[in-house]
Every structure is written in structure tokens, then in C-alpha cells.
Coordinates of C-alpha atoms and ligand atoms in Angstrom, one line a residue:
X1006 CA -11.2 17.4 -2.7
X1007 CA -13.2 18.8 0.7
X1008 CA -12.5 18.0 3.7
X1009 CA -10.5 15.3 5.7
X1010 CA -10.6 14.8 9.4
X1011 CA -7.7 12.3 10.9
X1012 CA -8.3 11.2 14.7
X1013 CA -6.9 9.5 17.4
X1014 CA -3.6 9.4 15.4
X1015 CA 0.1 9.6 17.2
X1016 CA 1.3 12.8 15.2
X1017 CA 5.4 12.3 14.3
X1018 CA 7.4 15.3 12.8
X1019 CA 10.6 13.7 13.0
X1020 CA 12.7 17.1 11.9
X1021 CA 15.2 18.0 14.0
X1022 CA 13.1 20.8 15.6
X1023 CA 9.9 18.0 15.2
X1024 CA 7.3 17.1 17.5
X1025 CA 5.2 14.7 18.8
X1026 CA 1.4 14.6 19.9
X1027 CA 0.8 11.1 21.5
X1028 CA -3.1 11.4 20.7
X1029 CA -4.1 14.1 18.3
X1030 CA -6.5 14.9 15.0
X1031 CA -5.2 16.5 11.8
X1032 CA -7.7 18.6 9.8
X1033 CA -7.2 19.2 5.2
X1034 CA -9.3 21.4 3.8
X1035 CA -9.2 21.8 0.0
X1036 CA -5.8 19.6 -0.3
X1037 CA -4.1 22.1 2.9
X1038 CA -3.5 20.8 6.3
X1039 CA -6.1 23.6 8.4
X1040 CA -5.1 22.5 11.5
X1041 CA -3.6 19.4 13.9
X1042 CA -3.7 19.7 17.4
X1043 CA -2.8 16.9 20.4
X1044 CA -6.6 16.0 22.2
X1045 CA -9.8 14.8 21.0
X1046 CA -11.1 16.7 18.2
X1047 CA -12.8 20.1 19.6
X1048 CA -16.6 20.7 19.0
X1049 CA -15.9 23.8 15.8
X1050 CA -14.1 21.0 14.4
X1051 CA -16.2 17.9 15.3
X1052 CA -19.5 19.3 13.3
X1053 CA -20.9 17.9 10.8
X1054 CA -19.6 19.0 7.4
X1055 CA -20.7 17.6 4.2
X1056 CA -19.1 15.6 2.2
X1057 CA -15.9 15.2 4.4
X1058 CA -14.1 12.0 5.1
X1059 CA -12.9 10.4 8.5
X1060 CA -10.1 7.9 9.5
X1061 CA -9.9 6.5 13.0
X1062 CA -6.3 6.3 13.2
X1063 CA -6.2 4.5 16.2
X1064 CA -3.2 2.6 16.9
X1065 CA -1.3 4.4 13.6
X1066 CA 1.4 7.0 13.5
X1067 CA 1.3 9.7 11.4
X1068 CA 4.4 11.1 9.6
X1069 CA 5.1 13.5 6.5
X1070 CA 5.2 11.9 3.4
X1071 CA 8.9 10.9 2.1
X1072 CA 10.1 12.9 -1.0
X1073 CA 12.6 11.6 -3.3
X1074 CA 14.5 14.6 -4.5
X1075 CA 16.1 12.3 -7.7
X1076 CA 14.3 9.4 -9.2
X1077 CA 14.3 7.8 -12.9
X1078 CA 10.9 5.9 -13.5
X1079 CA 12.2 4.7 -16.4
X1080 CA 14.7 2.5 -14.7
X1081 CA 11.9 0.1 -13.4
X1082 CA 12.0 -1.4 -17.3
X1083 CA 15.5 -2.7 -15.9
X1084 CA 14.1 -5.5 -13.5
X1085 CA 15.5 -8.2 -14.2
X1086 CA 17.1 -7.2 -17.7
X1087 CA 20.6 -8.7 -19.1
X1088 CA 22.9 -6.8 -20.8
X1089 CA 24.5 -9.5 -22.2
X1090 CA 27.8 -8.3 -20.8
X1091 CA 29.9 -7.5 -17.6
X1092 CA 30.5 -3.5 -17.4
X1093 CA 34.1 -2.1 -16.8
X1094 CA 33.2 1.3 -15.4
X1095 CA 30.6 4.1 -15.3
X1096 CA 30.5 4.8 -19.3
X1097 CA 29.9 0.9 -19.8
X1098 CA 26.8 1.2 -17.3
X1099 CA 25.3 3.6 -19.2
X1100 CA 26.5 2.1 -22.5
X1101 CA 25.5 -1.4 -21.7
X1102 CA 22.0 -0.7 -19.8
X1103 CA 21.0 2.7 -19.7
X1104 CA 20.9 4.3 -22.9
X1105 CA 19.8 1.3 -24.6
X1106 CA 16.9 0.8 -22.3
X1107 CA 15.7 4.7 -22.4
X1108 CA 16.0 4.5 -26.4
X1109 CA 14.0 1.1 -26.1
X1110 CA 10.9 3.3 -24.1
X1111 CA 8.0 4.3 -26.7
X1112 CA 4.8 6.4 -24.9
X1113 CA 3.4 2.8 -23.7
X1114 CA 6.4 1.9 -21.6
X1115 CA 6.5 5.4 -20.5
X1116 CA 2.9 5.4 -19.3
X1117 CA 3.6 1.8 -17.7
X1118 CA 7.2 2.1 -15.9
X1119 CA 5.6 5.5 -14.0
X1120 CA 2.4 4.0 -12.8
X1121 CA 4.1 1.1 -11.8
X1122 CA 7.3 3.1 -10.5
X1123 CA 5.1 5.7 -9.1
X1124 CA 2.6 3.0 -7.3
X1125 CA 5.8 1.3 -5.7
X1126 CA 7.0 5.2 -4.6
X1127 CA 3.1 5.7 -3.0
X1128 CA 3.3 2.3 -1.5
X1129 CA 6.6 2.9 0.3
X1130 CA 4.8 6.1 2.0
X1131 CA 6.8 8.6 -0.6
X1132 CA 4.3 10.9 -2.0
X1133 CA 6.3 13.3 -4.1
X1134 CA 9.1 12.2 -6.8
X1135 CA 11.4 14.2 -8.5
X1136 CA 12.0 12.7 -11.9
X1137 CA 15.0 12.9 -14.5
X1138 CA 13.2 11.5 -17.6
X1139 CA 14.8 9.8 -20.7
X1140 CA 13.3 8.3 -23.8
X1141 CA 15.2 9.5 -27.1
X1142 CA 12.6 7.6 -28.8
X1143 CA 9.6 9.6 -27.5
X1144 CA 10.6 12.9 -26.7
X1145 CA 7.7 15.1 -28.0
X1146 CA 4.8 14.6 -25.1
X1147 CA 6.9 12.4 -23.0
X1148 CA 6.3 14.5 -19.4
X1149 CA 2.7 14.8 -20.1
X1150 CA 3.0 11.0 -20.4
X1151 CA 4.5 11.0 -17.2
X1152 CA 2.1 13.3 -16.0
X1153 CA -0.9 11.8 -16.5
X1154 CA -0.4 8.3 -15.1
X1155 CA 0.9 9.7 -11.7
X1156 CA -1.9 12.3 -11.3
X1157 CA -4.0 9.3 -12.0
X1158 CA -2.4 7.2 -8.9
X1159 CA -2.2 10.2 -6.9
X1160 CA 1.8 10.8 -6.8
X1161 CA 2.7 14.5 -7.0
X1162 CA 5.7 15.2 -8.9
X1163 CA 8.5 17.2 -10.3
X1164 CA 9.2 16.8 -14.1
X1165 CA 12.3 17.2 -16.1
X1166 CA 14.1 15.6 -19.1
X1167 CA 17.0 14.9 -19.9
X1168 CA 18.9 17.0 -22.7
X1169 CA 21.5 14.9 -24.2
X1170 CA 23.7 15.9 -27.8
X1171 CA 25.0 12.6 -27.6
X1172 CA 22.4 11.3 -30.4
X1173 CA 23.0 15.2 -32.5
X1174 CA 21.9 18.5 -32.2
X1175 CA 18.0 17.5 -33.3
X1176 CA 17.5 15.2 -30.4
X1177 CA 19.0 17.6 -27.7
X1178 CA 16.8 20.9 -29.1
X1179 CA 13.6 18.4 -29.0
X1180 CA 14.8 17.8 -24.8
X1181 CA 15.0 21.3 -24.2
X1182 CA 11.5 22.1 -25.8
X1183 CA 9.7 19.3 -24.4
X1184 CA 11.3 21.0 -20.9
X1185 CA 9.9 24.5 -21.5
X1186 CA 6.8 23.2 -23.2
X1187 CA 5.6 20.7 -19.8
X1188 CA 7.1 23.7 -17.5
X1189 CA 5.2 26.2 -18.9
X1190 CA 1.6 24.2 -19.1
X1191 CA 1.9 23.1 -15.7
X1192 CA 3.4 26.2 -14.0
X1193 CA 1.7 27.6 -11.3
X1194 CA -1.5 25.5 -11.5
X1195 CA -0.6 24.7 -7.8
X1196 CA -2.0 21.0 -9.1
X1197 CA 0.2 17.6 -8.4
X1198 CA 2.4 18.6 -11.5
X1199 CA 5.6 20.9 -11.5
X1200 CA 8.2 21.3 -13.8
X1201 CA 12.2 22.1 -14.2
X1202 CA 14.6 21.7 -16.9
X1203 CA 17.0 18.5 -16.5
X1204 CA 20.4 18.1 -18.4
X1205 CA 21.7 14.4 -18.3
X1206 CA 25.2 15.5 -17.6
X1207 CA 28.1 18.1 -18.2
X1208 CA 29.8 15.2 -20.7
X1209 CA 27.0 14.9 -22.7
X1210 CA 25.6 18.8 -23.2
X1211 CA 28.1 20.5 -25.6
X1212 CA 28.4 24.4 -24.9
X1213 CA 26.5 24.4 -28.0
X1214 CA 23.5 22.9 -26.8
X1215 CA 23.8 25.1 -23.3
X1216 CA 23.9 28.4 -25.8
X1217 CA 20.8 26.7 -27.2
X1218 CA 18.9 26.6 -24.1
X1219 CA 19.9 29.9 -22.4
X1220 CA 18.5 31.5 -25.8
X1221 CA 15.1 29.3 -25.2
X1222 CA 14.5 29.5 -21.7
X1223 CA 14.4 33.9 -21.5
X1224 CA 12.8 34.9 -18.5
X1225 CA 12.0 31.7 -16.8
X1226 CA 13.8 30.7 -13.9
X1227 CA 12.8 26.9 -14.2
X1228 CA 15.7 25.4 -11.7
X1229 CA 17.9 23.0 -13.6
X1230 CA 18.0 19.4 -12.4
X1231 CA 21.8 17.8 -13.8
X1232 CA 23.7 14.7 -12.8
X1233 CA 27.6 16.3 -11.7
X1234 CA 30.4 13.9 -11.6
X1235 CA 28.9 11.2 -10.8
X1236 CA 31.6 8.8 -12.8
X1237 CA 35.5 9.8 -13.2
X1238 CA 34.6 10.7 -17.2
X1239 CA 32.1 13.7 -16.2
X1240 CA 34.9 15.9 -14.1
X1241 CA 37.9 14.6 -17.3
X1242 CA 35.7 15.7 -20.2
X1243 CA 35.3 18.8 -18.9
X1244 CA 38.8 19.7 -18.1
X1245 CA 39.9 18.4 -21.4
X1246 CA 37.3 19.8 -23.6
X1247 CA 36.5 23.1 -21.7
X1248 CA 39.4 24.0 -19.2
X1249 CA 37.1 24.0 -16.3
X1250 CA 36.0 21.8 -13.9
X1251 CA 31.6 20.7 -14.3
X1252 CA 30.5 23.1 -11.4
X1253 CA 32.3 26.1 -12.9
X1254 CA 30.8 25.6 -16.1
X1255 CA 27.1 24.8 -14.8
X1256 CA 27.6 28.5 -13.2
X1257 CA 29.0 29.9 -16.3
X1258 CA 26.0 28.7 -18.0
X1259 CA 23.4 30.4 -15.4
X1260 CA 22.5 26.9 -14.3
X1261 CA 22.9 26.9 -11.0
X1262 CA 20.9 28.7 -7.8
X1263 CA 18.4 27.6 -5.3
X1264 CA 15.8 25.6 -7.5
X1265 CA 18.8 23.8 -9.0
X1266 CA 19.5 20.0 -7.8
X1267 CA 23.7 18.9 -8.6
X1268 CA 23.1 15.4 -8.2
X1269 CA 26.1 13.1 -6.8
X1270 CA 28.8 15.3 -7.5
X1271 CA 31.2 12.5 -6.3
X1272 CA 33.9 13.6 -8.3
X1273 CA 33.6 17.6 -7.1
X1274 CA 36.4 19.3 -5.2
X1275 CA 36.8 22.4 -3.0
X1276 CA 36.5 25.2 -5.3
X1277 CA 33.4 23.3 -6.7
X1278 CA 31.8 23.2 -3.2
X1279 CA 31.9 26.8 -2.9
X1280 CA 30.2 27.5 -5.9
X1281 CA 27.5 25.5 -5.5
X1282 CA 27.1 26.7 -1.4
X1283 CA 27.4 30.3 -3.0
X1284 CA 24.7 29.7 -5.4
X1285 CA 22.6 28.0 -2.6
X1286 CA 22.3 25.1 -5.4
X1287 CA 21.1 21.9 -3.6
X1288 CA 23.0 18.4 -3.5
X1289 CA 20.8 15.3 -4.0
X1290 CA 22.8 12.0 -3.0
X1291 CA 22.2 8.7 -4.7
X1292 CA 24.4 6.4 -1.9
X1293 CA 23.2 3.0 -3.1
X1294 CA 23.1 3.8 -6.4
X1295 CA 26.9 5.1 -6.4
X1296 CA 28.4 2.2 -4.6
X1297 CA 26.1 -0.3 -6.7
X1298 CA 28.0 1.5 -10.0
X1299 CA 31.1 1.4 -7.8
X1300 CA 32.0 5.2 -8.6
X1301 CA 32.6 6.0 -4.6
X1302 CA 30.9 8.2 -2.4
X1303 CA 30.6 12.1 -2.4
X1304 CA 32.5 14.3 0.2
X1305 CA 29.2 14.9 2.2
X1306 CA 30.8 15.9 5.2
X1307 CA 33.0 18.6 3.2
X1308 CA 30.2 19.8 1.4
X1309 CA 27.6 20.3 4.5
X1310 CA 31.1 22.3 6.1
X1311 CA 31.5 24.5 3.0
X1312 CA 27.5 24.9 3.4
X1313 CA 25.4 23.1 1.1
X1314 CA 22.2 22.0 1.9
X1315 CA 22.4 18.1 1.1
X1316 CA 18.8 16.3 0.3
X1317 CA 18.5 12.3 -0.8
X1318 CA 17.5 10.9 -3.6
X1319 CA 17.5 7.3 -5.1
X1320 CA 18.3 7.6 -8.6
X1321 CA 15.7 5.0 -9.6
X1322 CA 18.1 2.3 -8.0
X1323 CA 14.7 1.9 -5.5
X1324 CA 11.4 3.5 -4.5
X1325 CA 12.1 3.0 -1.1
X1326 CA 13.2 5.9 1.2
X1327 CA 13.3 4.1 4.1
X1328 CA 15.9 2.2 2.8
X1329 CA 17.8 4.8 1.3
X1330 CA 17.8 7.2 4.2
X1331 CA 19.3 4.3 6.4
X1332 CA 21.4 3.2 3.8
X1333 CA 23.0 6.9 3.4
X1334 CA 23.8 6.8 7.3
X1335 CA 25.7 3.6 6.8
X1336 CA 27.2 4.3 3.7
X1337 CA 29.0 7.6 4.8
X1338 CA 29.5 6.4 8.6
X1339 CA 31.5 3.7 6.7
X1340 CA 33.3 5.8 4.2
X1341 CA 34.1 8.0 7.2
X1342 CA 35.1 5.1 9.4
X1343 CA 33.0 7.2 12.0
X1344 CA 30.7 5.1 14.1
X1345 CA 28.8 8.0 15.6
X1346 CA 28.6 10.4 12.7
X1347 CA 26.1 11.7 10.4
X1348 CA 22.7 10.9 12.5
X1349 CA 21.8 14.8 12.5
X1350 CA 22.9 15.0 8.7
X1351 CA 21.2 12.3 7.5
X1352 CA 17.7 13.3 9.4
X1353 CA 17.8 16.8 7.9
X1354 CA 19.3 15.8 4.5
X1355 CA 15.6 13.8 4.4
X1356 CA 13.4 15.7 6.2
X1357 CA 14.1 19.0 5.8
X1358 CA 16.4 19.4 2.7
X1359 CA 14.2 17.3 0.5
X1360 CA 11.2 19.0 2.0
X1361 CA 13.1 22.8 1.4
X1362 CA 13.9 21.3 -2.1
X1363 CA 10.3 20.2 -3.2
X1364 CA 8.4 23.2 -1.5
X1365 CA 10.7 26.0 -3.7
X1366 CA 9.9 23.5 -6.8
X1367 CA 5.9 23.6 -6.3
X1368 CA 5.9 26.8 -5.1
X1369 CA 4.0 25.6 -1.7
X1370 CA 5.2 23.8 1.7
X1371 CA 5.1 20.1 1.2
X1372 CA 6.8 17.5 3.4
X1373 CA 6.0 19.4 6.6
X1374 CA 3.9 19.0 9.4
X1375 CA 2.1 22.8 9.6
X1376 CA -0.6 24.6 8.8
X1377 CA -1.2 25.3 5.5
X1378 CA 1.1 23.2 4.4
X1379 CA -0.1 20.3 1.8
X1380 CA -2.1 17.4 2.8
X1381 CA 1.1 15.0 2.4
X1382 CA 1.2 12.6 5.1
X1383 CA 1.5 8.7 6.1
X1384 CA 0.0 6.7 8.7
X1385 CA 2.2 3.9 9.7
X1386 CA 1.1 0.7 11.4
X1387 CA 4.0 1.1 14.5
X1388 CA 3.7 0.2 17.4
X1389 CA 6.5 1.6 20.1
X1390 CA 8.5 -0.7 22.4
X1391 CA 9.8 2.4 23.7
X1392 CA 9.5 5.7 24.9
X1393 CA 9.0 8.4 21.7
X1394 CA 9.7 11.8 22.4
X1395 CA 10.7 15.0 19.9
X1396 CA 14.2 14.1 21.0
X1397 CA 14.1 10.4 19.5
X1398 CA 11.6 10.7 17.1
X1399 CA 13.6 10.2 14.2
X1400 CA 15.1 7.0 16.1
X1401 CA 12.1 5.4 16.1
X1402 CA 11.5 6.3 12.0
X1403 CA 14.7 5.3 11.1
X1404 CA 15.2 2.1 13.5
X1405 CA 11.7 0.5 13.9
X1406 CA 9.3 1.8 10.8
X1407 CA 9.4 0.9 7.5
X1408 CA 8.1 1.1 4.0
X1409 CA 6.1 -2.6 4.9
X1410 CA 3.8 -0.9 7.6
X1411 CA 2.7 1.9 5.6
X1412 CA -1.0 1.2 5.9
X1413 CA -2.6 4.3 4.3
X1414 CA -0.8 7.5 2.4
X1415 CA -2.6 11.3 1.6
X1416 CA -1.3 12.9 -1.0
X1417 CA -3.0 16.7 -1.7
X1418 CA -5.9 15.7 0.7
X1419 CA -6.9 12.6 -0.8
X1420 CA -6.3 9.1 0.5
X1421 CA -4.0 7.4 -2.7
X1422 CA -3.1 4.4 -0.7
X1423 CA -5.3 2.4 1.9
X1424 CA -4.3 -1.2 3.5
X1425 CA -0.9 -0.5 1.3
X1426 CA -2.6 -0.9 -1.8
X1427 CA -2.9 2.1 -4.2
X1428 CA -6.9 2.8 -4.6
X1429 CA -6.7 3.7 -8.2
X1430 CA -5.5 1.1 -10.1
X1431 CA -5.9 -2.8 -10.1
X1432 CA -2.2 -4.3 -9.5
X1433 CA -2.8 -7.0 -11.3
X1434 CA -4.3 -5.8 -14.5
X1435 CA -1.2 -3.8 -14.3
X1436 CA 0.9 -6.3 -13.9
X1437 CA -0.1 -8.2 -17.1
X1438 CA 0.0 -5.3 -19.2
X1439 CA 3.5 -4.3 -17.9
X1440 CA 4.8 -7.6 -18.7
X1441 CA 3.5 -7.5 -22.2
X1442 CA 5.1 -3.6 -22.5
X1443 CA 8.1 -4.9 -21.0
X1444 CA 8.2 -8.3 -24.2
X1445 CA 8.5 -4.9 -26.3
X1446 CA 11.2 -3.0 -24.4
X1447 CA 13.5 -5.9 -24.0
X1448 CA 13.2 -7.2 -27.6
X1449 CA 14.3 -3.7 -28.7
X1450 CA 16.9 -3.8 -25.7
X1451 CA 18.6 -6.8 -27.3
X1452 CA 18.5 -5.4 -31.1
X1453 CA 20.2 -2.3 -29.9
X1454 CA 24.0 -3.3 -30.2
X1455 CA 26.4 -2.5 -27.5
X1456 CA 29.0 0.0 -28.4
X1457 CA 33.0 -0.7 -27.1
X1458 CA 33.8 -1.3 -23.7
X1459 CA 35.8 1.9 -22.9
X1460 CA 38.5 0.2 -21.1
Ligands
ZN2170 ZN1 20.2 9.8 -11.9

């Protein structure tokens, strides 16, 4: 780490109490933003420290890094895969390509699919996932896996897995140790690395297995990261098997507050809203991944009214949250049949939710523009046909910049990406020995039969 001095950048904080400096410097000290200013860089700045690094950033603007508040890095094995089979519904998708895929994933194709997930995230200007793991497989170790290839490409991240009884009792104690056992060694360190304990879904944790893990976790307060009714068969197991719809049970079960995500929760209806805005438990949308499974859209603008603080995620469907930020504003303007709504929504849902969401998960400010915040930003190769002011800022982002011109990212002080190329690994080395993991994953894709369609 050391010191970082950015000049002659066009500074962008495009919250919705942002700012812009048309010609300005940004200062990181020890992984921190110290200090940004609009001007030339003053002479108690301007001297000569050892050691520290220096980007003209003439002609760039610089933004915040993007966070993606849900991601699976395991879904990038998927590319190009055939299940062999059309799906029906929700249970087939994960029947026919997700939980055959995740079982298929040994430490290699764990290792692989988040360096090359994770390079793709850093590419497209994000610079902190938050990741739902699976790999039944390879349980034991698996987020240290993880761990290790992002902190080597420079991606901070948010670690949980997710506990499933769906393969037994054995399988779902292993999830919730390997949860405790990666929160607890990376808790606190203040490092690239946080943790939280993930739950695949209300459908597939027995109360068993949530007994289980309330006994294990104690004292921690680890935030719980759980897909909510995302398909029809989430909200109807519930009722049937426990007389209560998912959110009341998450609460029963102490799983939901502040430094919980409920992710989707398509299916969730009023008395569901006002337990999670109660709690203050975040809700991560997934647009293009719920209309590409064809389970509809969540009731955003029901649950922002009740209160909720709404961030985005992309469920692994892409790295990109350029495209999923836009894609959100379409998706709900269209469920909506409003034209003109959802433009303040959607800007906070990404910029400040997600950012609100990270920073209580790492325990320090990340996706903002401030002092002493962390040294998590983008410069952009954009060049403005128009006037760009604090009020249209976020115009600009979302109408004219894109993941394509991201020329150089900073993630914790350190330049990861530079002429959109991530420094620390070769891409093509990687590619060849992704290709040959993939051979592997699909060959034990294909030998994994399909169970019957549900309908
Ligand atoms: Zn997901």
C-alpha cells in the first residue's frame, strides 16, 4: 500500500446528494481516500513522498466503484453449458443446471470460476462482490478458495455459503461450519475479505437445520445472506410445511436485521414487507435474472413505500452493473407500465443502498466518494456531449458510460485494473486452464442425472 495521488481527474459522485469537481486530485493513503478536492493539487500535497504512485487522469472520470450486493461465481462454469433438456419452472432450473453444476465444482473449478468471475466483475469497474457460494462437493475450505484467488486479482468481497439439507443433515452442518469458520478468520482484519452466513433458501433449510445453526452461531451477529421467494415453490413450502409465510419464519429464526440481504423476495406480500422494513433487513434485486427464469418481478415500489432499503444485485446472471442498474429501470418501469418512474429508486438502490449494504458488512465506508472512506474507485474513459452537473450526474453514468470504457479500477488503494486489463493475472494462461477445468466440470455435469421435471 502507501500512497496514491490522482490528478486532473473529473470527480463523479453520482448519489443523489453527489457532486461533481470538473478538474480535481484524489489523495489514498494506506488503502483510505485522505482527501479529493476540485483544483490543481496544493503544494502540502504536491511534495515529494516516497514510494507513492501517480496517475494523470486527464481526460477520465472518476466514479465509485460498483458493488454487487448478490453474485454466484460459480455460475460462470454455466457458459455455454446444455442441460440436455427444456425447464418447466423455477425447481427445473435449479434441477436441470444449478445443482448439478455446483455439485460438479471441486477446489480447481472453484479457484478458476472466481478469478475468472471476479476478473470480469474488476473489468466491468465493480470492485466489491457479495458472493452466495455452492459446491456440495467441496465444502470444507471452499471460501478460503474463494478467498484467495480474488485477494490475488484485487476484488474485495463478501463471503457466504450456502446451507442446504437437501443432500442430508451432514452436508448442511458442513455449510454452516465452513460459514462460521471463514467469518471468524477473516473478521475484523479490515483486509479485502468479510464474511456472513448464507442459507440457499427457506424450501431447502429444514427448521432442523435453522435450530442447528442458531446453536452454532452464539454471539456472533454475522448478517444472514438467503434467497426469499424467488420461485412460486419457496413461499408454498413454507405455508404447507410450517404455517407461515418465508419472512415470518426468517424472523422467527433471528435471521433477519440490518446486515441481513432477503434476495428477490418476488413472491413476498404485505405483512412480509413490514417485517423485513421493521428489521431494517435489506432487499437485493436480481431483475435480469428473474425474468430470464421467468418467475416475475418483485413489488419494488411496495416495498421502498412500506420502507425497505432496496440495493441490486445480479445473481451471477452477469458481472456487469452497468447493465443491471439500467436493466432494473427498464424492467420495473415496464412492469409498472410507468414511463417516468423509478429514476431516483434505481440511482439510490445502486449507489447508496449497495454502498450502505457493503460498508455495515466490512465494517468501513466503501462505495463512497469521502474521506476516509476506501480507496474504491473507477476512472472511466467518457467524454461528455453535454453539460454534467450534481443534478444530472447519474444521467450521464447511466445513459453514456459503460463497463467498455473502464480504463483503470482502485480497489483498497491499489490499481487492480489498468487499460481494462486486470494487472495480476495473464488472461490467457487463464483462459487455457479454465477451459481444461471446465472439460472436468461438464463431464461430471452430464454424469449427474436429472431428477423429474416437477410439472
Ligand atoms: Zn442467487
Amino acid at each position: 500500500m502507501g500512497e496514491l495521488l490522482v490528478r486532473n481527474a473529473r470527480i463523479v459522485y453520482p448519489a443523489t446528494r453527489g457532486f461533481v469537481i470538473d478538474h480535481g486530485w484524489l489523495l489514498v493513503r494506506e488503502g483510505v481516500i485522505a482527501g479529493l478536492a476540485a483544483g490543481s493539487v496544493p503544494l502540502e500535497v504536491a511534495r515529494p513522498v516516497a514510494g507513492r504512485q501517480e496517475i494523470d487522469a486527464a481526460g477520465m472520470t472518476l466514479l465509485p466503484g460498483l458493488l454487487n450486493t448478490h453474485m454466484h461465481l460459480y455460475s460462470m462454469y454455466s457458459r455455454g453449458i446444455s442441460t440436455g433438456r427444456a425447464s418447466h419452472n423455477f425447481l427445473d432450473v435449479l434441477q436441470d443446471l444449478w445443482w448439478r453444476l455446483d455439485r460438479s465444482l471441486l477446489k480447481d473449478a472453484c479457484w478458476m470460476s472466481a478469478t475468472f468471475s471476479g476478473m470480469d466483475s474488476l473489468r466491468c469497474g465493480t470492485t466489491t462482490i457479495i458472493d452466495h457460494h455452492a459446491s456440495p462437493s467441496y465444502v470444507t475450505g471452499s471460501l478460503s478458495t474463494l478467498s484467495d484467488a480474488l485477494g490475488k486479482i484485487g476484488l474485495r468481497h463478501v463471503l457466504s455459503y450456502e446451507i442446504t439439507d437437501r443432500n442430508g443433515m451432514p452436508e448442511a452442518v458442513e455449510g454452516i461450519e465452513e460459514n462460521l469458520r471463514f467469518f471468524d478468520e477473516v473478521h475484523d482484519k479490515r483486509q479485502l475479505a468479510s464474511g456472513m452466513v448464507g442459507l440457499h433458501a427457506s424450501f431447502t433449510v429444514s427448521d432442523a437445520t435453522l435450530a442447528t445453526l442458531r446453536k452454532r452461531v452464539g454471539s456472533r451477529d454475522p448478517g444472514y445472506h438467503v434467497h426469499v421467494a424467488e420461485g412460486a415453490i419457496d413461499e408454498a413450502d413454507s405455508l404447507n410445511k410450517y404455517g407461515k409465510r418465508i419472512v415470518a419464519r426468517l424472523d422467527d429464526a433471528g435471521l433477519l436485521g440490518p446486515r441481513s440481504i432477503a434476495v428477490h423476495c418476488v413472491g413476498v406480500d404485505a405483512s412480509e414487507r413490514e417485517l423485513l422494513a421493521i428489521s431494517g433487513t435489506p432487499v437485493v434485486v436480481n431483475t435480469v435474472s428473474n425474468m430470464n427464469n421467468a418467475v416475475g418481478l418483485p413489488a419494488v415500489r411496495e416495498m421502498l413505500e412500506a420502507g425497505i432499503h432496496v440495493g441490486i444485485g445480479t445473481d451471477g446472471y452477469t458481472a456487469n452493473m452497468f447493465e443491471e442498474f439500467r436493466n432494473t429501470l427498464v424492467g420495473l418501469r415496464h412492469r409498472y407500465e410507468d414511463p417516468s418512474g423509478f429514476w431516483t429508486q434505481v440511482q439510490e438502490a445502486q449507489i447508496e443502498t449497495n454502498a450502505d449494504i457493503v460498508s455495515r458488512l466490512t465494517g468501513r465506508s466503501v462505495g463512497r466518494l469521502e474521506e476516509g472512506a476506501a480507496a474504491d474507485f473507477v476512472l472511466v474513459d467518457y467524454a461528455s456531449p453535454t453539460p454534467l452537473n450534481p443534478g444530472n450526474a447519474f444521467g450521464h453514468v447511466f445513459f453514456g458510460m459503460s463497463a467498455d470504457l473502464v480504463d483503470t479500477v482502485v480497489v483498497n488503494g491499489n490499481v487492480v485494473v489498468k487499460g481494462h486489463r486486470v494487472l495480476a493475472v495473464n488472461r490467457e494462461d487463464l483462459e487455457r486452464e479454465s477451459q481444461k477445468v471446465a472439460k472436468a466440470v461438464w463431464e461430471s455435469f452430464d454424469r449427474l442425472s436429472w431428477l423429474p421435471t416437477s410439472n
